[in-house]
Coordinates of C-alpha atoms in Angstrom, one line a residue:
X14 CA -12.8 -2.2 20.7
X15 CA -10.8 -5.2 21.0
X16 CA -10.7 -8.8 18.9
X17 CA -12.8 -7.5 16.3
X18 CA -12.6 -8.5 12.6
X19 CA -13.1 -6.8 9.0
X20 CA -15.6 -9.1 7.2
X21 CA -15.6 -7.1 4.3
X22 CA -14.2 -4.2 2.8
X23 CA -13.9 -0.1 4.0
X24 CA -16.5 1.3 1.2
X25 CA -14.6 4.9 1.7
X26 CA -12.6 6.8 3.7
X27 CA -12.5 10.5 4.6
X28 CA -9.5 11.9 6.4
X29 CA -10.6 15.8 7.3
X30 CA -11.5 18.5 4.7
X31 CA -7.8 18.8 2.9
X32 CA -5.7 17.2 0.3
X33 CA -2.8 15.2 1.3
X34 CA -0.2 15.1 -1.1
X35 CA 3.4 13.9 -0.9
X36 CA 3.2 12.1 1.8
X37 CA 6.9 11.1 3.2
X38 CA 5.6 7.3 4.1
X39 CA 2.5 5.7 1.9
X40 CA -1.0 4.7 3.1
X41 CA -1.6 1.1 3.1
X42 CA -4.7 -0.4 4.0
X43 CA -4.7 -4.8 4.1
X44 CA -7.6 -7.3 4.0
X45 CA -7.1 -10.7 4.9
X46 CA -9.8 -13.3 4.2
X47 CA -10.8 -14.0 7.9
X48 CA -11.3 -17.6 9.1
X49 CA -14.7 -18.4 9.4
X50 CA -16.1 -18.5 12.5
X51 CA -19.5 -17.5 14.6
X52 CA -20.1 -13.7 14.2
X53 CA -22.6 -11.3 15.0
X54 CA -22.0 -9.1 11.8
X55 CA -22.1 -5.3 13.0
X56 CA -21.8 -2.0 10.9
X57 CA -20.0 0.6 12.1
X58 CA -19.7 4.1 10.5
X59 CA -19.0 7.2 11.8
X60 CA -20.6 10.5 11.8
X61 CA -18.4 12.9 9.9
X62 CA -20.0 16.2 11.8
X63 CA -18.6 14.9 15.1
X64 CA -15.7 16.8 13.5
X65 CA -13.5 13.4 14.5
X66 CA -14.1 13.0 18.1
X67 CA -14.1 10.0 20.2
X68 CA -17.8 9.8 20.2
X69 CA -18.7 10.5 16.4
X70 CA -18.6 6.5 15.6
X71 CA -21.6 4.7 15.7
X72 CA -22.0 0.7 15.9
X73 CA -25.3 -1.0 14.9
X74 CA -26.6 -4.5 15.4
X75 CA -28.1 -6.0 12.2

């Protein structure tokens, strides 16, 4: 999916079943305020028993 943007914030993440600890480079995640513009808001979660394959994300229209 291209040209998208964030309107607000990720509510959680899940990254597989373990614990990552001591990572050698650190996770950063950034939110810019976007410029307003003309959207079609969109929500788009995916579904964690696709067991992370291309398919398991969902998009839905409000």
């Amino acid at each position: 999916v291209k040209n998208q943007t964030i309107l607000n914030k990720v509510v959680g993440i899940q990254v597989g079943n373990g614990t990552f600890d001591n990572l050698t480079d650190p996770v950063i995640i950034v939110f810019n305020k976007p410029s307003p513009v003309k959207a079609i808001p969109k929500c788009v979660f995916w579904e964690l028993q696709q067991n992370g394959k291309e398919n398991g994300h969902v998009i839905k229209d409000f």
